Amino acid sequence: MLEQLRRIVQKVNNATSLEDALDIIVCHVKRAVRADVCSVYLTDFDTREHVLQATDGLRQEAVGAVRLPLNRGLIGWAAERADTVNLDDAPAHPRYLFIPETGEQQFRGFLGVPIIQNRRVLGVLVLRQRESRRFADDEVTFVITLAAQLAGAIALARSTGELARLHQQQGTVPARFLQGLAAAPGIAFGTAYVVYPPADLDAVPDKPATDPETECAALREALAWVDAEIARFAERVGDALRTEDRALFGAWRLMLKSESLVDDTLERIRGGNWAQGALRATVAAHARVFDEMNDPYLRERATDLRDLGRRVLMRLQNRDAPRAGYPPRTVLVGDEISAMQIADVPRDCLAAIVSTAGSGSSHMAILARGMGVPAAVGVADLPVGRIEGRELVVDGYRGRVYVSPPPSVQAEYERLAADDLALSAELDGLRGLPSETTDGYQLPLFLNTGLVSEQRPLGIEESAGVGLYRTELPFMVRDRFPSEANQMSNYRHVLATFAPRPVTIRTLDIGGDKPLPYFPVSESNPFLGWRGIRITRDHPEIFMTQVRAMLRAAVGLDNLQLLLPMITTVDEVDDALLLIRRVHDDLLAEGHEVSMPPIGVMIEVPAAVYQADALARRVEFLSIGTNDLTQYLLAVDRNNAHVAALYDDLHPAVLRAVLAVLEGARAHGREVSVCGEMAGDPLAAVLLLGMGVHSLSMGAGSLLRVKGVVRSMSRSRARELLHIAVQCETGRAVRRLLIDALEEIGLGGLVRPGR
Ligand code: PEP
Ligand code: MG
């Protein structure tokens, strides 16, 4: 059955439409388990019905016509339970419903398997047998596996509107949107501009060819170039190879010249696609033919073809790089989008960011918030390859994306965008005013910066200084570790920009989701691996160079504070302090007039929460990194879209952890700041104020919003709310409490749905 399964899955993957995929499933499943009927019912959530969408064995006229209310019959029962129903005598079951329109006679055997995606039942796959039959365990698991496969195809069809169109032919369906996660607030209208990793054939989007003849010439040049490269390679290593391996080079070169590859791609270019997109489509089509062959040797040729395709693509991309011509209102779209790709778009062109991967606490999302660019991430169903140049509306409050929206949606969002503009004008009025509660308590607001290299970071005037300067960027954009002089000039720039206000610079926090291209670390669990202080402790030369650069940069300004990331044990702090003192003494001995900066520790690992007092005893201040702390406390990868809904920095466990840190610090009279994204969330800021956190540090986009909350609230009210919040048992309850509290004082606009 495994081989049958593999083939059906492959056919479903290669189907060109949902209808095709469904027809393949019903026909092959029926045959594989020798049932009399196989049908698929899909759920129409708008009409609250299960609609017969494909069948092999029932009347074809029933497709689209048979609609069962959500909770009726055995199909409704399988969907409701989200579990398999396997009955040898269906009519005897109390939930049985006879459906005459299908032409079904009294079938007795029944197997209903729900089609589930992200805990949501999208339909039911049904098998029927005339005689009494209970389906065997291996048949059931076979159907469950295929139902899971089908779920992906259905979800995609829902997102592209294909399913809506299908339903529309049979009923009515309103305008659809793609659901992701809210990553940065705001509404944006713009044109999709797809970015993708280099030399990844599957990631190449379709794009109109501006000049087909130029594209054809580029393709021919790339093919010839790869051909010559293989010939050179074969010559170089030829003698060392066995005859059959040498023959392979010949086969590759034939493939490169084959009519099927060359002519088909040229034809696709003349049909309007650019060379890269045409190549992707041709390779996929031909590889599919090999994939379906019986002979394992011939099936292997699909791999060769894809490999050749990648080489040709690489050549084409070298010719095309760098891509330019961003639309005036660019919506950057991709599976994963790097800081570099964002930084590449001129700031006044960048309207929004949308990605299929990631979560609201990934560094990409943090960057978007800091820049004030609306973003939706984890939009898993986004058809990235087919979206280039399409008009989009991005709702960064709810994490929704509309593709080519109808006028009614466009108009509704124009109204919301106008509300937003009014809110920003209102917030603008807070510029220059102190961050002070109605009962006179000062809560300094600092800036997080460093994720983009900007000459003049946003929010300079508004902030009390820099609470977190992330130093990874200059390390990430180079092909080797930056020199002491190079680092020094970076740090000097930020220290001088904010002087005399304090600037907290964090030592290198690479690893996790911030790898260095020239320092590859391959780990199956990077967030639990070699990152932050763990790397710099093992490489004191990297650490000391960085600290030297920091101390020298601060000479004459004396506004540097130094922060250590990912601390898990007191030994790490003791070692780091020793090295910092050594650097300090060395520099003095060399004649530099450096002074010892205040040193702080980031609390972002649960172990550090429980040792906050021991850590506070060793350093001058603590800074809570709630992004990582939440990830580690809740065991939710901050970059993983599948579990992003579980990531919640208002979870009562996170609140208690922050309180425990404050208690540990208090024992030694140390101040505590919060520099994770929680600090920039107007809701969470209320609780942090109530807890007595000494300062908050956030992206520039959040400064005025949080100041708005601080200035509208008394410290005693914040304490009252905290008192209730710590008794809540879920993050949801805490969020509800805070939303109500802000709405009560007229600040509901700051907490639009989604965050
Ligand atoms: C944090 O973890 O909360 C933090 C501020 O650091 P980063 O987001 O850079 O990991
Ligand atoms: Mg962190």
mmCIF file of N, CA, C and O and ligand atoms in Angstrom, residues 363 366 468 470 506 509 514 531 602 604 625-628 638 675-676, ligand 1:
data_model
loop_
_atom_site.group_PDB
_atom_site.id
_atom_site.type_symbol
_atom_site.label_atom_id
_atom_site.label_comp_id
_atom_site.label_asym_id
_atom_site.label_seq_id
_atom_site.Cartn_x
_atom_site.Cartn_y
_atom_site.Cartn_z
ATOM 1 N N HIS A 363 12.482 38.089 14.412
ATOM 2 C CA HIS A 363 13.201 39.358 14.260
ATOM 3 C C HIS A 363 12.673 40.172 13.087
ATOM 4 O O HIS A 363 12.700 41.405 13.117
ATOM 5 N N ILE A 366 9.823 42.115 14.478
ATOM 6 C CA ILE A 366 10.321 43.173 15.364
ATOM 7 C C ILE A 366 10.810 44.344 14.519
ATOM 8 O O ILE A 366 10.537 45.515 14.800
ATOM 9 N N LEU A 468 18.231 48.984 24.262
ATOM 10 C CA LEU A 468 18.799 47.767 23.670
ATOM 11 C C LEU A 468 19.332 48.096 22.287
ATOM 12 O O LEU A 468 18.560 48.433 21.374
ATOM 13 N N ARG A 470 21.053 46.170 19.435
ATOM 14 C CA ARG A 470 21.436 44.815 18.998
ATOM 15 C C ARG A 470 22.638 44.957 18.072
ATOM 16 O O ARG A 470 22.557 45.677 17.078
ATOM 17 N N ARG A 506 24.344 45.639 23.593
ATOM 18 C CA ARG A 506 24.366 44.216 23.962
ATOM 19 C C ARG A 506 25.503 43.522 23.227
ATOM 20 O O ARG A 506 25.727 43.770 22.044
ATOM 21 N N ASP A 509 24.790 38.480 19.981
ATOM 22 C CA ASP A 509 23.779 37.448 20.272
ATOM 23 C C ASP A 509 23.468 36.651 19.008
ATOM 24 O O ASP A 509 22.316 36.494 18.624
ATOM 25 N N LYS A 514 19.740 33.960 14.052
ATOM 26 C CA LYS A 514 20.658 34.946 13.481
ATOM 27 C C LYS A 514 22.023 34.317 13.208
ATOM 28 O O LYS A 514 22.986 34.570 13.931
ATOM 29 N N ARG A 531 24.318 29.777 21.188
ATOM 30 C CA ARG A 531 23.933 31.151 20.827
ATOM 31 C C ARG A 531 24.320 32.121 21.936
ATOM 32 O O ARG A 531 24.536 31.733 23.080
ATOM 33 N N MET A 602 20.820 40.098 30.653
ATOM 34 C CA MET A 602 19.475 39.883 30.116
ATOM 35 C C MET A 602 18.857 38.672 30.798
ATOM 36 O O MET A 602 19.500 37.635 30.943
ATOM 37 N N GLU A 604 16.370 36.107 30.005
ATOM 38 C CA GLU A 604 15.546 35.591 28.905
ATOM 39 C C GLU A 604 15.487 34.070 28.893
ATOM 40 O O GLU A 604 14.893 33.473 28.010
ATOM 41 N N GLY A 625 14.378 40.126 28.590
ATOM 42 C CA GLY A 625 14.116 39.890 27.155
ATOM 43 C C GLY A 625 12.908 38.985 27.053
ATOM 44 O O GLY A 625 13.027 37.757 27.022
ATOM 45 N N THR A 626 11.735 39.584 26.997
ATOM 46 C CA THR A 626 10.514 38.765 27.056
ATOM 47 C C THR A 626 10.285 37.949 25.783
ATOM 48 O O THR A 626 9.501 37.006 25.805
ATOM 49 N N ASN A 627 10.957 38.320 24.685
ATOM 50 C CA ASN A 627 10.754 37.530 23.458
ATOM 51 C C ASN A 627 11.264 36.110 23.668
ATOM 52 O O ASN A 627 10.566 35.128 23.420
ATOM 53 N N ASP A 628 12.502 36.023 24.122
ATOM 54 C CA ASP A 628 13.049 34.693 24.362
ATOM 55 C C ASP A 628 12.461 34.074 25.621
ATOM 56 O O ASP A 628 12.198 32.874 25.664
ATOM 57 N N ARG A 638 9.763 30.879 18.616
ATOM 58 C CA ARG A 638 9.240 32.198 18.230
ATOM 59 C C ARG A 638 9.194 32.396 16.724
ATOM 60 O O ARG A 638 8.607 33.368 16.250
ATOM 61 N N CYS A 675 12.995 44.847 27.775
ATOM 62 C CA CYS A 675 13.363 45.279 26.419
ATOM 63 C C CYS A 675 12.808 44.351 25.349
ATOM 64 O O CYS A 675 13.071 44.536 24.173
ATOM 65 N N GLY A 676 12.005 43.351 25.746
ATOM 66 C CA GLY A 676 11.360 42.500 24.731
ATOM 67 C C GLY A 676 10.157 43.245 24.160
ATOM 68 O O GLY A 676 9.800 44.334 24.618
HETATM 69 C C1 PEP B 1 14.365 39.274 23.758
HETATM 70 O O1 PEP B 1 14.648 38.081 23.647
HETATM 71 O O2 PEP B 1 13.319 39.675 24.310
HETATM 72 C C2 PEP B 1 15.247 40.312 23.199
HETATM 73 C C3 PEP B 1 15.029 41.579 23.437
HETATM 74 O O3 PEP B 1 16.273 39.907 22.405
HETATM 75 P P1 PEP B 1 16.107 39.402 20.893
HETATM 76 O O4 PEP B 1 14.706 39.711 20.450
HETATM 77 O O5 PEP B 1 17.129 40.109 20.077
HETATM 78 O O6 PEP B 1 16.382 37.944 21.005
#
